[in-house]
Amino acid sequence: MKVIDLINSNEKTAFSFEILPPLKGTGIEKLYQTIDTLREFDPKYINITTHRSEYVYKDLGNGLFQRNRLRRRPGTVAVAAAIQNKYNITMVPHILCSGFTREETEYVLLDLQFLGITDLLVLRGDKAKHESSFIPVGNGYHHAVELQEQINNFNKGIFVDGSEMKVTNTPFSYGVACYPEKHEEAPNMDTDIYWLKKKMEMGAEYAVTQLFYDNRKYFDFVERARQAGVTIPIIPGIKPFKKLSQLSMIPKTFKVDLPEELTQEVLKCNTDAEAQQVGIEWCVQQCKELIAHGVPSLHFYSVGATDSIKEVAKQIY
């Protein structure tokens, strides 16, 4: 069953979460532990991120450096298949423009289809750490809508080079990302919503938001999107606040604001444990308000926050 059908067929607000593939050279057991911890809340699907390669420089001595291309978190396709096989939970791998050529994307789609994984989250992805602005790799894409077009053509049985597939299988369905506080590169919110509508028109069945801590910004964003003609479900992306250092890290990394009330409560804390409890309480109230407003699903970002998410989920599911 497709993600959109899993969401729409659920009588209550659906639960889902996102995980990262293991670091290169480590095992999958920690991911299994995360899933085992959150499985009791009946996740309808699990997202798994994809990570681009980065250039690293090895010091050869005598002032010489060797540039190597390294992917620190490979294995998205294999891990998605392992989890889906072990738990019989729908897996949703991320498909990126960032770091991938068109041919590399095609190979990923072929592998996923062979494995029976046909739900995707389609994203442009982040720029490389050494880049001041986003630059595609090779003939890769600048925008998610271009990547959507390739996936749509794949669904029609057309390869990147224009040749036709001899056999077509179950088509891919997919969601996309959106930003209640605006994508950092968008000149304004209207432009950001314009591109969300384009993604919908290209075939996106739902959108998942960047994490946020102020529900008013989510509600305002949804209202503006609806006024602009966006009709697909807009799923809130949630991550409980957890550590004192996140007061500066979250705004810097994710380009989102922390509400004054939350900030003041965290500033009263002396330890990360106290800050975590504040974050759990804030998240519970945030989720209860979202559920009361009829959101179709809550999507949790689990990295570094599995224990907090469990405490939140206990109180809202």
Short mmCIF file of N, CA, C and O in Angstrom, two decimals, residues 2-128:
data_model
loop_
_atom_site.label_atom_id
_atom_site.label_comp_id
_atom_site.label_asym_id
_atom_site.label_seq_id
_atom_site.Cartn_x
_atom_site.Cartn_y
_atom_site.Cartn_z
N LYS A 2 0.54 2.24 -0.83
CA LYS A 2 1.31 3.46 -0.93
C LYS A 2 1.20 4.28 0.36
O LYS A 2 0.23 4.18 1.10
N VAL A 3 2.20 5.13 0.59
CA VAL A 3 2.20 5.97 1.79
C VAL A 3 0.93 6.80 1.87
O VAL A 3 0.30 6.89 2.93
N ILE A 4 0.53 7.41 0.77
CA ILE A 4 -0.67 8.25 0.81
C ILE A 4 -1.89 7.43 1.20
O ILE A 4 -2.77 7.91 1.92
N ASP A 5 -1.95 6.17 0.76
CA ASP A 5 -3.08 5.31 1.13
C ASP A 5 -2.99 4.89 2.60
O ASP A 5 -4.02 4.78 3.28
N LEU A 6 -1.78 4.64 3.08
CA LEU A 6 -1.60 4.30 4.49
C LEU A 6 -2.06 5.45 5.38
O LEU A 6 -2.69 5.24 6.43
N ILE A 7 -1.75 6.67 4.96
CA ILE A 7 -2.16 7.85 5.74
C ILE A 7 -3.67 8.03 5.69
O ILE A 7 -4.33 8.21 6.72
N ASN A 8 -4.22 7.97 4.49
CA ASN A 8 -5.65 8.24 4.33
C ASN A 8 -6.53 7.17 4.95
O ASN A 8 -7.67 7.45 5.34
N SER A 9 -6.02 5.93 5.03
CA SER A 9 -6.84 4.84 5.56
C SER A 9 -6.77 4.74 7.08
O SER A 9 -7.49 3.95 7.68
N ASN A 10 -5.90 5.54 7.70
CA ASN A 10 -5.75 5.48 9.15
C ASN A 10 -6.85 6.29 9.82
O ASN A 10 -7.11 7.44 9.47
N GLU A 11 -7.51 5.69 10.80
CA GLU A 11 -8.62 6.38 11.47
C GLU A 11 -8.14 7.50 12.38
O GLU A 11 -8.84 8.49 12.58
N LYS A 12 -6.94 7.34 12.94
CA LYS A 12 -6.39 8.39 13.79
C LYS A 12 -5.16 8.98 13.11
O LYS A 12 -4.79 8.57 12.01
N THR A 13 -4.55 9.95 13.75
CA THR A 13 -3.35 10.57 13.18
C THR A 13 -2.24 9.53 13.08
O THR A 13 -1.85 8.91 14.06
N ALA A 14 -1.74 9.34 11.87
CA ALA A 14 -0.72 8.32 11.63
C ALA A 14 0.61 8.71 12.26
O ALA A 14 0.90 9.89 12.47
N PHE A 15 1.43 7.70 12.53
CA PHE A 15 2.76 7.87 13.13
C PHE A 15 3.80 7.33 12.17
O PHE A 15 3.65 6.25 11.61
N SER A 16 4.86 8.11 11.94
CA SER A 16 5.98 7.64 11.13
C SER A 16 7.24 8.32 11.63
O SER A 16 7.19 9.28 12.41
N PHE A 17 8.40 7.82 11.19
CA PHE A 17 9.64 8.45 11.62
C PHE A 17 10.74 8.23 10.58
O PHE A 17 10.59 7.42 9.66
N GLU A 18 11.81 8.99 10.75
CA GLU A 18 12.94 8.97 9.82
C GLU A 18 14.19 8.46 10.53
O GLU A 18 14.44 8.78 11.69
N ILE A 19 14.99 7.67 9.80
CA ILE A 19 16.26 7.16 10.32
C ILE A 19 17.37 7.46 9.32
O ILE A 19 17.11 7.78 8.16
N LEU A 20 18.61 7.35 9.80
CA LEU A 20 19.78 7.48 8.94
C LEU A 20 20.40 6.11 8.73
O LEU A 20 20.40 5.28 9.65
N PRO A 21 20.97 5.84 7.55
CA PRO A 21 21.73 4.60 7.38
C PRO A 21 22.98 4.65 8.26
O PRO A 21 23.44 5.73 8.63
N PRO A 22 23.53 3.50 8.62
CA PRO A 22 24.70 3.49 9.52
C PRO A 22 25.92 4.13 8.86
O PRO A 22 26.06 4.14 7.64
N LEU A 23 26.79 4.65 9.70
CA LEU A 23 28.08 5.13 9.21
C LEU A 23 28.85 3.97 8.57
O LEU A 23 28.72 2.82 8.99
N LYS A 24 29.62 4.28 7.57
CA LYS A 24 30.43 3.27 6.89
C LYS A 24 31.28 2.52 7.90
O LYS A 24 31.98 3.12 8.72
N GLY A 25 31.20 1.19 7.85
CA GLY A 25 31.99 0.37 8.75
C GLY A 25 31.30 -0.02 10.03
O GLY A 25 31.86 -0.75 10.85
N THR A 26 30.07 0.46 10.24
CA THR A 26 29.31 0.08 11.43
C THR A 26 28.14 -0.81 11.02
O THR A 26 27.84 -0.97 9.84
N GLY A 27 27.46 -1.37 11.99
CA GLY A 27 26.40 -2.33 11.71
C GLY A 27 25.02 -1.71 11.72
O GLY A 27 24.83 -0.52 11.99
N ILE A 28 24.03 -2.56 11.47
CA ILE A 28 22.64 -2.13 11.36
C ILE A 28 21.89 -2.29 12.69
O ILE A 28 20.75 -1.87 12.82
N GLU A 29 22.56 -2.85 13.69
CA GLU A 29 21.87 -3.21 14.93
C GLU A 29 21.26 -1.99 15.63
O GLU A 29 20.16 -2.08 16.19
N LYS A 30 21.95 -0.84 15.60
CA LYS A 30 21.39 0.34 16.26
C LYS A 30 20.09 0.79 15.61
O LYS A 30 19.18 1.28 16.28
N LEU A 31 20.01 0.63 14.30
CA LEU A 31 18.77 0.97 13.61
C LEU A 31 17.64 0.04 14.05
O LEU A 31 16.51 0.47 14.25
N TYR A 32 17.96 -1.24 14.17
CA TYR A 32 16.97 -2.19 14.66
C TYR A 32 16.50 -1.81 16.07
O TYR A 32 15.31 -1.92 16.39
N GLN A 33 17.43 -1.34 16.89
CA GLN A 33 17.06 -0.92 18.25
C GLN A 33 16.10 0.27 18.21
O GLN A 33 15.13 0.33 18.98
N THR A 34 16.37 1.21 17.31
CA THR A 34 15.47 2.36 17.16
C THR A 34 14.08 1.91 16.76
O THR A 34 13.07 2.35 17.33
N ILE A 35 14.02 1.03 15.77
CA ILE A 35 12.72 0.55 15.29
C ILE A 35 12.01 -0.24 16.39
O ILE A 35 10.80 -0.07 16.60
N ASP A 36 12.75 -1.08 17.10
CA ASP A 36 12.14 -1.85 18.19
C ASP A 36 11.58 -0.93 19.27
O ASP A 36 10.54 -1.21 19.87
N THR A 37 12.27 0.19 19.51
CA THR A 37 11.82 1.14 20.53
C THR A 37 10.52 1.82 20.14
O THR A 37 9.65 2.06 20.98
N LEU A 38 10.36 2.12 18.85
CA LEU A 38 9.21 2.90 18.39
C LEU A 38 8.13 2.07 17.71
O LEU A 38 7.07 2.59 17.36
N ARG A 39 8.37 0.79 17.57
CA ARG A 39 7.45 -0.06 16.83
C ARG A 39 6.08 -0.18 17.49
O ARG A 39 5.06 -0.37 16.82
N GLU A 40 6.03 -0.06 18.82
CA GLU A 40 4.76 -0.22 19.54
C GLU A 40 3.73 0.83 19.15
O GLU A 40 2.53 0.66 19.40
N PHE A 41 4.18 1.92 18.52
CA PHE A 41 3.26 2.99 18.15
C PHE A 41 2.75 2.84 16.72
O PHE A 41 2.16 3.76 16.17
N ASP A 42 2.97 1.67 16.14
CA ASP A 42 2.42 1.30 14.84
C ASP A 42 2.81 2.28 13.73
O ASP A 42 1.95 2.92 13.12
N PRO A 43 4.11 2.40 13.46
CA PRO A 43 4.53 3.30 12.36
C PRO A 43 3.98 2.81 11.03
O PRO A 43 4.10 1.64 10.69
N LYS A 44 3.38 3.72 10.29
CA LYS A 44 2.82 3.36 8.99
C LYS A 44 3.91 3.25 7.93
O LYS A 44 3.76 2.52 6.95
N TYR A 45 4.98 3.99 8.12
CA TYR A 45 6.12 3.89 7.21
C TYR A 45 7.34 4.47 7.92
O TYR A 45 7.22 5.19 8.93
N ILE A 46 8.51 4.16 7.39
CA ILE A 46 9.77 4.67 7.93
C ILE A 46 10.57 5.26 6.78
O ILE A 46 10.79 4.60 5.76
N ASN A 47 10.99 6.50 6.92
CA ASN A 47 11.87 7.13 5.94
C ASN A 47 13.32 6.79 6.26
O ASN A 47 13.69 6.72 7.44
N ILE A 48 14.13 6.64 5.24
CA ILE A 48 15.57 6.47 5.44
C ILE A 48 16.30 7.44 4.52
O ILE A 48 16.02 7.52 3.32
N THR A 49 17.20 8.20 5.11
CA THR A 49 17.88 9.26 4.37
C THR A 49 18.91 8.69 3.41
O THR A 49 19.37 7.56 3.55
N THR A 50 19.27 9.51 2.44
CA THR A 50 20.36 9.22 1.50
C THR A 50 21.39 10.33 1.62
O THR A 50 21.03 11.50 1.81
N HIS A 51 22.66 9.97 1.51
CA HIS A 51 23.72 10.95 1.74
C HIS A 51 24.67 10.99 0.56
O HIS A 51 25.12 9.96 0.07
N ARG A 52 24.95 12.19 0.11
CA ARG A 52 25.84 12.39 -1.01
C ARG A 52 27.29 12.12 -0.61
O ARG A 52 27.64 12.13 0.57
N SER A 53 28.12 11.91 -1.60
CA SER A 53 29.55 11.81 -1.35
C SER A 53 30.12 13.20 -1.07
O SER A 53 29.59 14.21 -1.53
N GLU A 54 31.18 13.23 -0.30
CA GLU A 54 31.90 14.47 -0.03
C GLU A 54 33.37 14.26 -0.36
O GLU A 54 33.88 13.14 -0.31
N TYR A 55 34.04 15.34 -0.69
CA TYR A 55 35.47 15.26 -0.91
C TYR A 55 36.21 15.41 0.42
O TYR A 55 35.91 16.31 1.20
N VAL A 56 37.15 14.52 0.66
CA VAL A 56 38.02 14.62 1.83
C VAL A 56 39.47 14.64 1.33
O VAL A 56 39.78 14.08 0.27
N TYR A 57 40.31 15.28 2.11
CA TYR A 57 41.70 15.45 1.68
C TYR A 57 42.64 14.71 2.62
O TYR A 57 42.62 14.92 3.84
N LYS A 58 43.45 13.83 2.05
CA LYS A 58 44.41 13.04 2.81
C LYS A 58 45.78 13.69 2.70
O LYS A 58 46.28 13.96 1.60
N ASP A 59 46.38 13.96 3.86
CA ASP A 59 47.69 14.59 3.89
C ASP A 59 48.76 13.56 3.53
O ASP A 59 48.97 12.57 4.23
N LEU A 60 49.45 13.79 2.42
CA LEU A 60 50.50 12.87 1.97
C LEU A 60 51.88 13.31 2.43
O LEU A 60 52.87 12.62 2.17
N GLY A 61 51.95 14.43 3.14
CA GLY A 61 53.23 14.96 3.57
C GLY A 61 53.86 15.84 2.51
O GLY A 61 53.43 15.87 1.34
N ASN A 62 54.87 16.59 2.91
CA ASN A 62 55.59 17.48 1.99
C ASN A 62 54.66 18.48 1.29
O ASN A 62 54.90 18.89 0.15
N GLY A 63 53.59 18.83 2.00
CA GLY A 63 52.67 19.82 1.45
C GLY A 63 51.74 19.29 0.38
O GLY A 63 51.06 20.07 -0.29
N LEU A 64 51.71 17.97 0.20
CA LEU A 64 50.85 17.37 -0.82
C LEU A 64 49.60 16.76 -0.19
O LEU A 64 49.66 16.18 0.89
N PHE A 65 48.48 16.90 -0.89
CA PHE A 65 47.22 16.35 -0.42
C PHE A 65 46.56 15.56 -1.55
O PHE A 65 46.66 15.94 -2.73
N GLN A 66 45.91 14.49 -1.18
CA GLN A 66 45.17 13.68 -2.14
C GLN A 66 43.68 13.86 -1.90
O GLN A 66 43.19 13.68 -0.79
N ARG A 67 42.95 14.23 -2.97
CA ARG A 67 41.51 14.43 -2.83
C ARG A 67 40.78 13.13 -3.14
O ARG A 67 40.95 12.55 -4.21
N ASN A 68 39.99 12.68 -2.17
CA ASN A 68 39.22 11.44 -2.34
C ASN A 68 37.74 11.73 -2.15
O ASN A 68 37.35 12.58 -1.35
N ARG A 69 36.91 11.01 -2.89
CA ARG A 69 35.47 11.14 -2.76
C ARG A 69 34.97 10.04 -1.84
O ARG A 69 35.22 8.86 -2.07
N LEU A 70 34.27 10.43 -0.78
CA LEU A 70 33.87 9.47 0.25
C LEU A 70 32.40 9.65 0.59
O LEU A 70 31.92 10.77 0.76
N ARG A 71 31.68 8.55 0.67
CA ARG A 71 30.30 8.57 1.16
C ARG A 71 30.30 7.96 2.55
O ARG A 71 30.55 6.77 2.72
N ARG A 72 30.02 8.78 3.56
CA ARG A 72 30.13 8.33 4.94
C ARG A 72 28.98 7.42 5.36
O ARG A 72 29.13 6.62 6.29
N ARG A 73 27.85 7.59 4.71
CA ARG A 73 26.68 6.77 5.07
C ARG A 73 26.12 6.11 3.81
O ARG A 73 25.08 6.52 3.29
N PRO A 74 26.80 5.09 3.30
CA PRO A 74 26.27 4.35 2.15
C PRO A 74 25.20 3.37 2.62
O PRO A 74 24.90 3.27 3.81
N GLY A 75 24.61 2.66 1.68
CA GLY A 75 23.76 1.53 2.07
C GLY A 75 22.29 1.81 2.21
O GLY A 75 21.56 0.97 2.73
N THR A 76 21.82 2.98 1.75
CA THR A 76 20.40 3.30 1.92
C THR A 76 19.49 2.22 1.33
O THR A 76 18.53 1.77 1.98
N VAL A 77 19.77 1.80 0.12
CA VAL A 77 18.91 0.81 -0.55
C VAL A 77 18.93 -0.52 0.19
O VAL A 77 17.88 -1.11 0.47
N ALA A 78 20.12 -0.99 0.54
CA ALA A 78 20.24 -2.28 1.22
C ALA A 78 19.58 -2.25 2.60
O ALA A 78 18.89 -3.20 3.00
N VAL A 79 19.80 -1.17 3.33
CA VAL A 79 19.22 -1.06 4.68
C VAL A 79 17.70 -0.97 4.59
O VAL A 79 16.98 -1.60 5.39
N ALA A 80 17.19 -0.22 3.62
CA ALA A 80 15.73 -0.14 3.45
C ALA A 80 15.14 -1.52 3.18
O ALA A 80 14.11 -1.89 3.75
N ALA A 81 15.81 -2.30 2.33
CA ALA A 81 15.33 -3.64 2.02
C ALA A 81 15.39 -4.55 3.24
O ALA A 81 14.46 -5.33 3.50
N ALA A 82 16.48 -4.45 4.01
CA ALA A 82 16.63 -5.29 5.19
C ALA A 82 15.53 -5.00 6.22
O ALA A 82 14.95 -5.92 6.80
N ILE A 83 15.24 -3.72 6.42
CA ILE A 83 14.22 -3.34 7.41
C ILE A 83 12.83 -3.75 6.93
O ILE A 83 12.03 -4.29 7.71
N GLN A 84 12.54 -3.51 5.67
CA GLN A 84 11.22 -3.87 5.15
C GLN A 84 11.01 -5.38 5.23
O GLN A 84 9.91 -5.85 5.56
N ASN A 85 12.06 -6.14 4.96
CA ASN A 85 11.96 -7.60 5.03
C ASN A 85 11.81 -8.09 6.47
O ASN A 85 11.02 -9.00 6.74
N LYS A 86 12.52 -7.45 7.40
CA LYS A 86 12.50 -7.89 8.80
C LYS A 86 11.20 -7.51 9.51
O LYS A 86 10.65 -8.30 10.28
N TYR A 87 10.71 -6.31 9.23
CA TYR A 87 9.58 -5.79 10.01
C TYR A 87 8.27 -5.69 9.22
O TYR A 87 7.22 -5.41 9.81
N ASN A 88 8.34 -5.88 7.92
CA ASN A 88 7.15 -5.73 7.07
C ASN A 88 6.51 -4.36 7.25
O ASN A 88 5.29 -4.21 7.36
N ILE A 89 7.36 -3.33 7.31
CA ILE A 89 6.92 -1.94 7.39
C ILE A 89 7.35 -1.25 6.10
O ILE A 89 8.47 -1.44 5.62
N THR A 90 6.47 -0.46 5.53
CA THR A 90 6.79 0.26 4.30
C THR A 90 7.99 1.18 4.51
O THR A 90 8.02 1.98 5.45
N MET A 91 8.99 1.05 3.64
CA MET A 91 10.18 1.89 3.72
C MET A 91 10.14 2.95 2.62
O MET A 91 9.72 2.69 1.49
N VAL A 92 10.60 4.15 2.98
CA VAL A 92 10.58 5.28 2.06
C VAL A 92 12.00 5.87 1.97
O VAL A 92 12.37 6.74 2.76
N PRO A 93 12.81 5.38 1.04
CA PRO A 93 14.15 5.96 0.88
C PRO A 93 14.09 7.34 0.24
O PRO A 93 13.21 7.63 -0.57
N HIS A 94 15.04 8.19 0.61
CA HIS A 94 15.16 9.50 0.00
C HIS A 94 15.91 9.38 -1.32
O HIS A 94 16.92 8.68 -1.41
N ILE A 95 15.42 10.08 -2.32
CA ILE A 95 16.09 10.15 -3.62
C ILE A 95 16.51 11.61 -3.83
O ILE A 95 15.68 12.52 -3.75
N LEU A 96 17.80 11.82 -4.08
CA LEU A 96 18.35 13.17 -4.11
C LEU A 96 18.83 13.59 -5.49
O LEU A 96 19.33 12.76 -6.26
N CYS A 97 18.75 14.89 -5.75
CA CYS A 97 19.54 15.48 -6.83
C CYS A 97 21.00 15.56 -6.38
O CYS A 97 21.92 15.28 -7.15
N SER A 98 21.19 15.96 -5.14
CA SER A 98 22.50 16.27 -4.60
C SER A 98 23.44 15.07 -4.62
O SER A 98 23.18 14.05 -3.98
N GLY A 99 24.53 15.19 -5.38
CA GLY A 99 25.56 14.16 -5.38
C GLY A 99 25.33 13.02 -6.34
O GLY A 99 26.12 12.07 -6.36
N PHE A 100 24.27 13.08 -7.15
CA PHE A 100 23.95 11.96 -8.04
C PHE A 100 23.79 12.44 -9.47
O PHE A 100 23.14 13.46 -9.73
N THR A 101 24.33 11.68 -10.41
CA THR A 101 24.06 11.91 -11.82
C THR A 101 22.72 11.28 -12.18
O THR A 101 22.14 10.51 -11.39
N ARG A 102 22.24 11.56 -13.36
CA ARG A 102 20.96 10.97 -13.80
C ARG A 102 21.07 9.45 -13.92
O ARG A 102 20.13 8.73 -13.57
N GLU A 103 22.21 8.99 -14.40
CA GLU A 103 22.40 7.55 -14.55
C GLU A 103 22.47 6.86 -13.19
O GLU A 103 21.91 5.77 -13.00
N GLU A 104 23.14 7.48 -12.23
CA GLU A 104 23.22 6.90 -10.89
C GLU A 104 21.83 6.82 -10.26
O GLU A 104 21.49 5.83 -9.59
N THR A 105 21.03 7.85 -10.47
CA THR A 105 19.65 7.83 -9.97
C THR A 105 18.87 6.68 -10.61
O THR A 105 18.12 5.97 -9.94
N GLU A 106 19.06 6.49 -11.90
CA GLU A 106 18.37 5.41 -12.60
C GLU A 106 18.74 4.05 -12.03
O GLU A 106 17.87 3.18 -11.84
N TYR A 107 20.01 3.85 -11.72
CA TYR A 107 20.44 2.57 -11.14
C TYR A 107 19.79 2.35 -9.77
O TYR A 107 19.40 1.22 -9.43
N VAL A 108 19.67 3.42 -8.98
CA VAL A 108 19.02 3.32 -7.68
C VAL A 108 17.55 2.93 -7.86
O VAL A 108 17.03 2.05 -7.15
N LEU A 109 16.88 3.56 -8.81
CA LEU A 109 15.47 3.24 -9.06
C LEU A 109 15.30 1.79 -9.49
O LEU A 109 14.36 1.10 -9.04
N LEU A 110 16.19 1.31 -10.33
CA LEU A 110 16.12 -0.09 -10.76
C LEU A 110 16.30 -1.03 -9.57
O LEU A 110 15.54 -2.01 -9.42
N ASP A 111 17.29 -0.75 -8.73
CA ASP A 111 17.52 -1.60 -7.55
C ASP A 111 16.30 -1.61 -6.64
O ASP A 111 15.87 -2.66 -6.15
N LEU A 112 15.74 -0.43 -6.39
CA LEU A 112 14.58 -0.34 -5.50
C LEU A 112 13.39 -1.11 -6.07
O LEU A 112 12.68 -1.80 -5.34
N GLN A 113 13.18 -0.99 -7.37
CA GLN A 113 12.04 -1.67 -7.97
C GLN A 113 12.20 -3.19 -7.90
O GLN A 113 11.24 -3.91 -7.64
N PHE A 114 13.42 -3.67 -8.12
CA PHE A 114 13.67 -5.11 -7.99
C PHE A 114 13.36 -5.59 -6.57
O PHE A 114 12.92 -6.73 -6.37
N LEU A 115 13.59 -4.73 -5.59
CA LEU A 115 13.40 -5.09 -4.18
C LEU A 115 11.97 -4.87 -3.71
O LEU A 115 11.65 -5.16 -2.56
N GLY A 116 11.13 -4.33 -4.57
CA GLY A 116 9.74 -4.10 -4.19
C GLY A 116 9.55 -2.88 -3.31
O GLY A 116 8.55 -2.79 -2.58
N ILE A 117 10.48 -1.93 -3.38
CA ILE A 117 10.37 -0.68 -2.61
C ILE A 117 9.98 0.41 -3.60
O ILE A 117 10.79 0.83 -4.43
N THR A 118 8.75 0.87 -3.52
CA THR A 118 8.23 1.77 -4.55
C THR A 118 7.67 3.07 -3.99
O THR A 118 6.96 3.79 -4.69
N ASP A 119 7.98 3.38 -2.74
CA ASP A 119 7.63 4.68 -2.15
C ASP A 119 8.91 5.47 -1.95
O ASP A 119 9.90 4.94 -1.41
N LEU A 120 8.90 6.73 -2.34
CA LEU A 120 10.10 7.57 -2.28
C LEU A 120 9.77 8.92 -1.65
O LEU A 120 8.62 9.36 -1.67
N LEU A 121 10.81 9.57 -1.12
CA LEU A 121 10.74 10.99 -0.80
C LEU A 121 11.75 11.67 -1.71
O LEU A 121 12.95 11.37 -1.65
N VAL A 122 11.28 12.57 -2.56
CA VAL A 122 12.11 13.18 -3.60
C VAL A 122 12.56 14.55 -3.14
O VAL A 122 11.74 15.43 -2.84
N LEU A 123 13.88 14.75 -3.11
CA LEU A 123 14.47 15.97 -2.55
C LEU A 123 15.59 16.48 -3.45
O LEU A 123 16.27 15.70 -4.11
N ARG A 124 15.81 17.78 -3.41
CA ARG A 124 17.02 18.28 -4.04
C ARG A 124 18.23 17.88 -3.22
O ARG A 124 19.24 17.46 -3.76
N GLY A 125 18.15 18.02 -1.91
CA GLY A 125 19.28 17.72 -1.04
C GLY A 125 20.15 18.94 -0.80
O GLY A 125 20.00 19.99 -1.44
N ASP A 126 21.08 18.80 0.13
CA ASP A 126 21.92 19.91 0.54
C ASP A 126 23.11 20.09 -0.41
O ASP A 126 23.54 19.16 -1.08
N LYS A 127 23.64 21.29 -0.41
CA LYS A 127 24.88 21.53 -1.14
C LYS A 127 26.03 20.85 -0.42
O LYS A 127 25.95 20.55 0.78
N ALA A 128 27.10 20.59 -1.15
CA ALA A 128 28.29 20.01 -0.54
C ALA A 128 28.90 21.00 0.45
O ALA A 128 28.74 22.22 0.32
#
